[in-house]
């Protein structure tokens, strides 16, 4: 909800919502300090509030927790959230670099990012538009070599 408000230009309500979400997440994290979902809520809330270092630290902590559990799929999902976090923090160049990197990975489509509220601050950036509108970035990559088309002869 805070991201929706921020994208709509209602910064004061977005900040109030982020503060409320952060307080709720912090309260629950006291009992469940290793809950990666709560850490990500807290991380996004901190990003909206402009708490750069705390937001990035909580993201790294959530990633480390799922890696320690050897949940590689969820670890990859959380790692990929870094792009959204960078965009919310206003780190435009880093977000664009990470977005370009992610679009070279299986399971990534530019269309997934085109309307993602975390990227609202980039929607009018020529570099973002070039990335998400590039036809090459909108072709699904195979998830495994077995799904790859046969090589041309």
XYZ file of N, CA, C and O in Angstrom:
612
model
N 0.819 -1.192 0.000
C 0.000 0.000 0.000
C 0.861 1.254 0.000
O 0.554 2.221 -0.677
N 1.940 1.230 0.756
C 2.827 2.399 0.805
C 3.399 2.684 -0.579
O 3.522 3.851 -0.976
N 3.730 1.625 -1.343
C 4.255 1.826 -2.689
C 3.206 2.433 -3.608
O 3.525 3.272 -4.450
N 1.966 2.022 -3.457
C 0.880 2.576 -4.270
C 0.747 4.069 -3.985
O 0.669 4.888 -4.906
N 0.738 4.418 -2.711
C 0.612 5.830 -2.333
C 1.787 6.648 -2.850
O 1.611 7.766 -3.340
N 2.969 6.089 -2.760
C 4.157 6.783 -3.239
C 4.078 7.000 -4.749
O 4.355 8.092 -5.244
N 3.678 5.965 -5.473
C 3.554 6.072 -6.928
C 2.477 7.078 -7.330
O 2.600 7.723 -8.376
N 1.453 7.218 -6.511
C 0.378 8.178 -6.797
C 0.755 9.599 -6.409
O -0.001 10.524 -6.653
N 1.925 9.755 -5.779
C 2.378 11.092 -5.397
C 1.960 11.517 -4.007
O 2.163 12.663 -3.623
N 1.374 10.624 -3.240
C 0.928 10.944 -1.882
C 2.023 10.533 -0.894
O 1.897 9.565 -0.152
N 3.100 11.303 -0.908
C 4.282 10.969 -0.122
C 3.996 10.934 1.375
O 4.480 10.048 2.076
N 3.228 11.874 1.883
C 2.985 11.915 3.337
C 2.235 10.668 3.809
O 2.593 10.077 4.833
N 1.227 10.247 3.075
C 0.503 9.033 3.463
C 1.350 7.792 3.251
O 1.273 6.829 4.026
N 2.185 7.797 2.202
C 3.088 6.665 1.960
C 4.061 6.522 3.126
O 4.304 5.405 3.605
N 4.596 7.640 3.583
C 5.538 7.606 4.707
C 4.831 7.132 5.979
O 5.388 6.323 6.730
N 3.629 7.611 6.223
C 2.878 7.192 7.412
C 2.585 5.688 7.352
O 2.732 4.982 8.355
N 2.208 5.209 6.178
C 1.936 3.783 6.014
C 3.207 2.968 6.213
O 3.187 1.932 6.887
N 4.312 3.439 5.659
C 5.588 2.736 5.816
C 6.008 2.706 7.285
O 6.504 1.679 7.766
N 5.798 3.804 8.007
C 6.133 3.822 9.442
C 5.287 2.818 10.213
O 5.782 2.106 11.093
N 4.005 2.719 9.865
C 3.120 1.761 10.527
C 3.560 0.327 10.225
O 3.649 -0.504 11.131
N 3.832 0.041 8.950
C 4.289 -1.299 8.563
C 5.614 -1.650 9.238
O 5.800 -2.776 9.699
N 6.508 -0.683 9.315
C 7.799 -0.920 9.950
C 7.621 -1.244 11.424
O 8.230 -2.188 11.941
N 6.762 -0.504 12.102
C 6.512 -0.766 13.531
C 5.905 -2.153 13.723
O 6.299 -2.888 14.642
N 4.965 -2.527 12.871
C 4.343 -3.853 12.977
C 5.365 -4.960 12.712
O 5.401 -5.957 13.432
N 6.187 -4.767 11.689
C 7.199 -5.775 11.376
C 8.224 -5.878 12.502
O 8.600 -6.984 12.899
N 8.657 -4.743 13.028
C 9.643 -4.746 14.118
C 9.094 -5.464 15.342
O 9.818 -6.227 16.004
N 7.821 -5.247 15.629
C 7.192 -5.904 16.771
C 7.189 -7.423 16.585
O 7.540 -8.173 17.496
N 6.834 -7.885 15.398
C 6.788 -9.320 15.123
C 8.190 -9.921 15.028
O 8.392 -11.088 15.371
N 9.160 -9.120 14.570
C 10.531 -9.621 14.467
C 11.152 -9.898 15.835
O 12.087 -10.681 15.933
N 10.630 -9.280 16.873
C 11.139 -9.567 18.220
C 10.926 -11.038 18.575
O 11.754 -11.654 19.224
N 9.784 -11.581 18.141
C 9.473 -12.990 18.405
C 10.022 -13.917 17.323
O 10.282 -15.087 17.590
N 10.159 -13.391 16.109
C 10.605 -14.218 14.971
C 11.728 -13.487 14.222
O 11.545 -13.051 13.086
N 12.899 -13.367 14.842
C 13.982 -12.573 14.232
C 14.511 -13.128 12.916
O 15.160 -12.396 12.168
N 14.227 -14.379 12.623
C 14.716 -14.984 11.385
C 13.629 -15.151 10.330
O 13.769 -15.963 9.409
N 12.571 -14.382 10.440
C 11.478 -14.446 9.470
C 11.832 -13.553 8.278
O 11.773 -12.325 8.362
N 12.232 -14.177 7.184
C 12.684 -13.411 6.021
C 11.575 -12.549 5.430
O 11.857 -11.472 4.896
N 10.329 -12.982 5.529
C 9.230 -12.172 4.995
C 9.077 -10.874 5.788
O 8.886 -9.801 5.206
N 9.162 -10.976 7.102
C 9.088 -9.770 7.933
C 10.284 -8.855 7.683
O 10.141 -7.627 7.654
N 11.451 -9.460 7.481
C 12.636 -8.656 7.182
C 12.472 -7.910 5.857
O 12.885 -6.751 5.733
N 11.857 -8.554 4.875
C 11.648 -7.884 3.593
C 10.615 -6.767 3.710
O 10.781 -5.703 3.115
N 9.558 -6.980 4.504
C 8.584 -5.905 4.743
C 9.284 -4.730 5.405
O 9.109 -3.569 5.018
N 10.102 -5.046 6.395
C 10.841 -4.006 7.086
C 11.805 -3.303 6.136
O 11.932 -2.073 6.143
N 12.476 -4.071 5.294
C 13.429 -3.512 4.344
C 12.753 -2.538 3.380
O 13.235 -1.425 3.155
N 11.624 -2.960 2.813
C 10.895 -2.076 1.904
C 10.375 -0.836 2.622
O 10.421 0.268 2.080
N 9.887 -1.016 3.826
C 9.397 0.135 4.596
C 10.530 1.119 4.845
O 10.363 2.331 4.692
N 11.682 0.597 5.226
C 12.841 1.462 5.469
C 13.290 2.163 4.183
O 13.697 3.323 4.210
N 13.197 1.469 3.061
C 13.565 2.098 1.790
C 12.636 3.271 1.479
O 13.097 4.344 1.083
N 11.352 3.075 1.675
C 10.389 4.151 1.430
C 10.650 5.327 2.367
O 10.528 6.489 1.980
N 11.071 5.020 3.591
C 11.373 6.063 4.573
C 12.754 6.693 4.354
O 13.123 7.631 5.049
N 13.509 6.158 3.399
C 14.822 6.722 3.104
C 15.936 6.221 4.003
O 17.023 6.799 4.025
N 15.691 5.137 4.716
C 16.686 4.563 5.624
C 17.546 3.559 4.850
O 17.452 2.347 5.029
N 18.391 4.093 3.998
C 19.185 3.311 3.044
C 19.955 2.160 3.675
O 19.802 1.010 3.284
N 20.834 2.456 4.601
C 21.707 1.417 5.160
C 20.911 0.334 5.891
O 21.210 -0.848 5.763
N 19.904 0.739 6.643
C 19.076 -0.238 7.361
C 18.293 -1.109 6.382
O 18.167 -2.320 6.585
N 17.780 -0.508 5.325
C 17.024 -1.268 4.325
C 17.919 -2.306 3.653
O 17.537 -3.476 3.511
N 19.107 -1.899 3.252
C 20.031 -2.825 2.594
C 20.514 -3.901 3.560
O 20.650 -5.075 3.178
N 20.753 -3.527 4.811
C 21.205 -4.505 5.809
C 20.138 -5.563 6.059
O 20.450 -6.753 6.171
N 18.879 -5.157 6.139
C 17.805 -6.133 6.366
C 17.626 -7.037 5.152
O 17.331 -8.221 5.295
N 17.803 -6.487 3.973
C 17.744 -7.312 2.767
C 18.859 -8.358 2.798
O 18.614 -9.542 2.535
N 20.080 -7.932 3.111
C 21.195 -8.885 3.194
C 20.928 -9.949 4.255
O 21.223 -11.135 4.047
N 20.354 -9.547 5.375
C 20.046 -10.500 6.452
C 19.005 -11.527 6.005
O 19.158 -12.728 6.239
N 17.949 -11.067 5.335
C 16.921 -11.991 4.830
C 17.543 -12.971 3.839
O 17.259 -14.172 3.889
N 18.407 -12.476 2.983
C 19.069 -13.333 1.999
C 19.954 -14.356 2.702
O 19.938 -15.550 2.348
N 20.716 -13.927 3.675
C 21.597 -14.843 4.412
C 20.806 -15.927 5.141
O 21.229 -17.085 5.196
N 19.652 -15.564 5.681
C 18.824 -16.534 6.409
C 18.359 -17.653 5.488
O 18.465 -18.825 5.818
N 17.858 -17.304 4.314
C 17.375 -18.354 3.415
C 18.533 -19.147 2.813
O 18.385 -20.344 2.555
N 19.674 -18.511 2.618
C 20.848 -19.263 2.162
C 21.276 -20.281 3.209
O 21.612 -21.420 2.869
N 21.259 -19.866 4.480
C 21.641 -20.778 5.564
C 20.690 -21.971 5.637
O 21.095 -23.068 6.019
N 19.448 -21.766 5.244
C 18.463 -22.854 5.227
C 18.578 -23.690 3.959
O 17.815 -24.633 3.758
N 19.490 -23.288 3.087
C 19.719 -23.962 1.808
C 18.483 -23.942 0.901
O 18.276 -24.839 0.088
N 17.688 -22.912 1.052
C 16.522 -22.716 0.204
C 16.969 -21.821 -0.959
O 16.791 -20.606 -0.935
N 17.577 -22.437 -1.958
C 18.197 -21.669 -3.035
C 17.186 -20.933 -3.909
O 17.469 -19.846 -4.399
N 16.015 -21.505 -4.085
C 14.987 -20.839 -4.880
C 14.540 -19.542 -4.207
O 14.471 -18.490 -4.849
N 14.260 -19.626 -2.926
C 13.844 -18.414 -2.211
C 15.001 -17.429 -2.080
O 14.800 -16.224 -2.142
N 16.208 -17.945 -1.937
C 17.383 -17.072 -1.876
C 17.512 -16.267 -3.163
O 17.801 -15.069 -3.127
N 17.270 -16.922 -4.293
C 17.327 -16.214 -5.579
C 16.227 -15.159 -5.658
O 16.454 -14.047 -6.124
N 15.026 -15.509 -5.198
C 13.926 -14.538 -5.211
C 14.265 -13.313 -4.372
O 14.044 -12.178 -4.797
N 14.793 -13.541 -3.184
C 15.141 -12.414 -2.310
C 16.293 -11.621 -2.919
O 16.275 -10.387 -2.892
N 17.262 -12.303 -3.479
C 18.373 -11.603 -4.121
C 17.853 -10.685 -5.225
O 18.265 -9.538 -5.343
N 16.920 -11.186 -6.022
C 16.363 -10.383 -7.119
C 15.567 -9.175 -6.622
O 15.422 -8.195 -7.344
N 15.069 -9.245 -5.414
C 14.330 -8.109 -4.841
C 15.232 -6.892 -4.645
O 14.750 -5.781 -4.480
N 16.531 -7.115 -4.670
C 17.470 -6.008 -4.510
C 17.248 -4.934 -5.574
O 17.420 -3.745 -5.314
N 16.840 -5.344 -6.762
C 16.589 -4.389 -7.834
C 15.456 -3.436 -7.451
O 15.560 -2.226 -7.622
N 14.376 -3.996 -6.932
C 13.243 -3.170 -6.502
C 13.649 -2.262 -5.345
O 13.268 -1.098 -5.291
N 14.407 -2.810 -4.434
C 14.873 -2.039 -3.291
C 15.727 -0.859 -3.753
O 15.550 0.270 -3.291
N 16.640 -1.108 -4.682
C 17.491 -0.031 -5.210
C 16.641 1.053 -5.880
O 16.918 2.241 -5.741
N 15.618 0.634 -6.610
C 14.746 1.617 -7.263
C 14.011 2.458 -6.217
O 13.921 3.679 -6.346
N 13.493 1.814 -5.180
C 12.793 2.558 -4.124
C 13.724 3.514 -3.386
O 13.305 4.584 -2.953
N 14.982 3.120 -3.255
C 15.961 3.973 -2.574
C 16.425 5.135 -3.448
O 17.125 6.024 -2.981
N 16.034 5.105 -4.715
C 16.450 6.176 -5.618
C 17.802 5.932 -6.254
O 18.377 6.831 -6.865
N 18.318 4.715 -6.135
C 19.596 4.344 -6.737
C 19.359 3.945 -8.188
O 19.424 2.760 -8.561
N 19.066 4.928 -9.015
C 18.636 4.688 -10.388
C 19.634 3.862 -11.187
O 19.264 2.880 -11.828
N 20.890 4.275 -11.196
C 21.890 3.571 -12.001
C 22.079 2.130 -11.537
O 22.167 1.216 -12.357
N 22.135 1.938 -10.225
C 22.300 0.578 -9.707
C 21.083 -0.275 -10.024
O 21.215 -1.453 -10.354
N 19.896 0.307 -9.923
C 18.676 -0.427 -10.243
C 18.662 -0.823 -11.720
O 18.315 -1.953 -12.072
N 19.054 0.097 -12.590
C 19.070 -0.191 -14.025
C 20.125 -1.246 -14.374
O 19.867 -2.137 -15.191
N 21.285 -1.167 -13.747
C 22.321 -2.177 -13.993
C 21.850 -3.557 -13.544
O 22.030 -4.548 -14.251
N 21.253 -3.599 -12.361
C 20.771 -4.882 -11.841
C 19.615 -5.412 -12.694
O 19.523 -6.613 -12.952
N 18.746 -4.529 -13.142
C 17.639 -4.926 -14.007
C 18.181 -5.547 -15.304
O 17.723 -6.615 -15.726
N 19.161 -4.909 -15.898
C 19.767 -5.452 -17.123
C 20.375 -6.820 -16.859
O 20.252 -7.731 -17.686
N 21.033 -6.985 -15.718
C 21.635 -8.270 -15.370
C 20.555 -9.333 -15.194
O 20.666 -10.443 -15.705
N 19.486 -8.980 -14.478
C 18.427 -9.955 -14.210
C 17.722 -10.408 -15.477
O 17.279 -11.554 -15.575
N 17.608 -9.526 -16.438
C 16.903 -9.882 -17.670
C 17.677 -10.881 -18.526
O 17.143 -11.417 -19.496
N 18.898 -11.153 -18.147
C 19.685 -12.180 -18.832
C 19.523 -13.541 -18.152
O 20.056 -14.536 -18.614
N 18.767 -13.575 -17.053
C 18.566 -14.810 -16.298
C 17.241 -15.466 -16.674
O 16.265 -14.776 -16.973
N 17.198 -16.794 -16.641
C 15.928 -17.480 -16.899
C 14.849 -17.025 -15.915
O 15.141 -16.742 -14.748
N 13.648 -16.926 -16.410
C 12.526 -16.560 -15.545
C 12.303 -15.066 -15.421
O 11.436 -14.626 -14.679
N 13.072 -14.261 -16.141
C 12.919 -12.806 -16.081
C 12.373 -12.292 -17.403
O 12.872 -12.642 -18.464
N 11.360 -11.460 -17.298
C 10.794 -10.783 -18.464
C 10.691 -9.294 -18.158
O 10.262 -8.910 -17.064
N 11.061 -8.480 -19.112
C 10.979 -7.035 -18.922
C 9.552 -6.597 -18.608
O 9.341 -5.659 -17.839
N 8.582 -7.301 -19.179
C 7.184 -6.925 -18.941
C 6.815 -7.026 -17.461
O 5.911 -6.335 -16.993
N 7.531 -7.870 -16.713
C 7.273 -7.982 -15.276
C 7.659 -6.700 -14.536
O 7.118 -6.402 -13.477
N 8.602 -5.962 -15.080
C 9.104 -4.760 -14.420
C 8.411 -3.489 -14.908
O 8.418 -2.478 -14.226
N 7.841 -3.541 -16.099
C 7.296 -2.354 -16.744
C 6.261 -1.630 -15.886
O 6.213 -0.405 -15.851
N 5.426 -2.391 -15.162
C 4.368 -1.779 -14.367
C 4.543 -2.040 -12.874
O 3.622 -1.813 -12.088
N 5.712 -2.494 -12.489
C 6.012 -2.773 -11.083
C 6.114 -1.445 -10.330
O 6.902 -0.567 -10.690
N 5.315 -1.293 -9.292
C 5.276 -0.024 -8.549
C 6.607 0.357 -7.933
O 6.865 1.542 -7.722
N 7.453 -0.602 -7.647
C 8.757 -0.269 -7.075
C 9.588 0.560 -8.053
O 10.472 1.308 -7.632
N 9.269 0.468 -9.338
C 10.033 1.177 -10.365
C 9.362 2.464 -10.833
O 9.767 3.029 -11.845
N 8.369 2.941 -10.097
C 7.621 4.110 -10.551
C 8.532 5.305 -10.829
O 8.284 6.086 -11.745
N 9.610 5.440 -10.072
C 10.504 6.589 -10.270
C 11.320 6.460 -11.554
O 11.934 7.426 -11.997
N 11.306 5.284 -12.166
C 12.060 5.060 -13.399
C 11.163 5.001 -14.631
O 11.669 4.920 -15.755
N 9.857 5.026 -14.436
C 8.947 4.825 -15.553
C 9.174 5.797 -16.707
O 8.910 5.466 -17.856
N 9.658 6.985 -16.411
C 9.888 7.956 -17.482
C 11.361 8.091 -17.860
O 11.717 8.905 -18.705
N 12.210 7.286 -17.284
C 13.639 7.336 -17.587
C 13.909 6.655 -18.923
O 13.529 5.500 -19.115
N 14.556 7.336 -19.854
C 14.828 6.734 -21.165
C 15.571 5.395 -21.071
O 15.255 4.470 -21.829
N 16.505 5.271 -20.164
C 17.253 4.015 -20.035
C 16.336 2.880 -19.589
O 16.435 1.754 -20.101
N 15.427 3.148 -18.650
C 14.479 2.133 -18.189
C 13.552 1.728 -19.331
O 13.329 0.538 -19.578
N 13.022 2.716 -20.027
C 12.114 2.433 -21.140
C 12.812 1.632 -22.234
O 12.209 0.713 -22.813
N 14.074 1.941 -22.504
C 14.817 1.189 -23.508
C 14.975 -0.272 -23.083
O 14.820 -1.183 -23.909
N 15.248 -0.489 -21.801
C 15.434 -1.856 -21.301
C 14.126 -2.644 -21.368
O 14.082 -3.750 -21.895
N 13.052 -2.073 -20.828
C 11.800 -2.838 -20.744
C 11.076 -2.959 -22.080
O 10.254 -3.849 -22.251
N 11.380 -2.071 -23.024
C 10.730 -2.147 -24.336
C 11.566 -2.866 -25.380
O 11.109 -3.069 -26.507
N 12.766 -3.264 -25.023
C 13.628 -3.991 -25.942
C 13.022 -5.377 -26.187
O 12.854 -6.157 -25.253
N 12.680 -5.697 -27.435
C 12.072 -7.004 -27.714
C 12.925 -8.181 -27.222
O 12.382 -9.200 -26.803
N 14.229 -8.031 -27.231
C 15.101 -9.115 -26.773
C 14.907 -9.400 -25.291
O 15.137 -10.519 -24.835
N 14.479 -8.410 -24.541
C 14.259 -8.592 -23.102
C 12.865 -9.101 -22.781
O 12.522 -9.274 -21.616
N 12.072 -9.335 -23.801
C 10.708 -9.810 -23.583
C 10.477 -11.198 -24.164
O 9.348 -11.634 -24.314
N 11.556 -11.881 -24.476
C 11.493 -13.256 -24.960
C 11.878 -14.146 -23.795
O 12.937 -13.965 -23.204
N 11.022 -15.086 -23.435
C 11.363 -15.956 -22.305
C 12.642 -16.751 -22.568
O 12.844 -17.271 -23.655
N 13.499 -16.797 -21.556
C 14.694 -17.630 -21.624
C 14.339 -18.998 -21.074
O 13.545 -19.112 -20.148
N 14.924 -20.045 -21.614
C 14.626 -21.381 -21.100
C 15.144 -21.533 -19.677
O 16.149 -20.942 -19.297
N 14.438 -22.319 -18.879
C 14.847 -22.571 -17.508
C 15.939 -23.604 -17.422
O 16.683 -23.672 -16.478
N 16.025 -24.466 -18.422
C 17.063 -25.493 -18.413
C 17.504 -25.766 -19.840
O 16.770 -25.500 -20.781
N 18.709 -26.342 -19.992
C 19.189 -26.626 -21.352
C 18.251 -27.537 -22.137
O 18.155 -27.443 -23.339
N 17.526 -28.398 -21.458
C 16.598 -29.296 -22.125
C 15.438 -28.568 -22.795
O 14.791 -29.090 -23.685
N 15.160 -27.351 -22.350
C 14.077 -26.567 -22.923
C 14.548 -25.656 -24.043
O 13.775 -24.936 -24.625
N 15.845 -25.669 -24.333
C 16.405 -24.795 -25.350
C 16.041 -25.306 -26.725
O 15.969 -26.508 -26.962
N 15.841 -24.373 -27.665
C 15.594 -24.821 -29.036
C 16.846 -25.496 -29.591
O 17.956 -25.232 -29.155
N 16.627 -26.338 -30.546
C 17.762 -27.037 -31.171
C 18.636 -26.022 -31.877
O 18.134 -25.051 -32.445
N 19.953 -26.217 -31.845
C 20.846 -25.263 -32.538
C 20.588 -25.296 -34.048
O 20.272 -26.339 -34.613
N 20.750 -24.142 -34.648
C 20.581 -24.035 -36.094
C 21.725 -24.760 -36.786
O 22.848 -24.732 -36.322
N 21.425 -25.385 -37.929
C 22.466 -26.123 -38.673
C 22.929 -25.333 -39.854
O 22.347 -24.555 -40.429
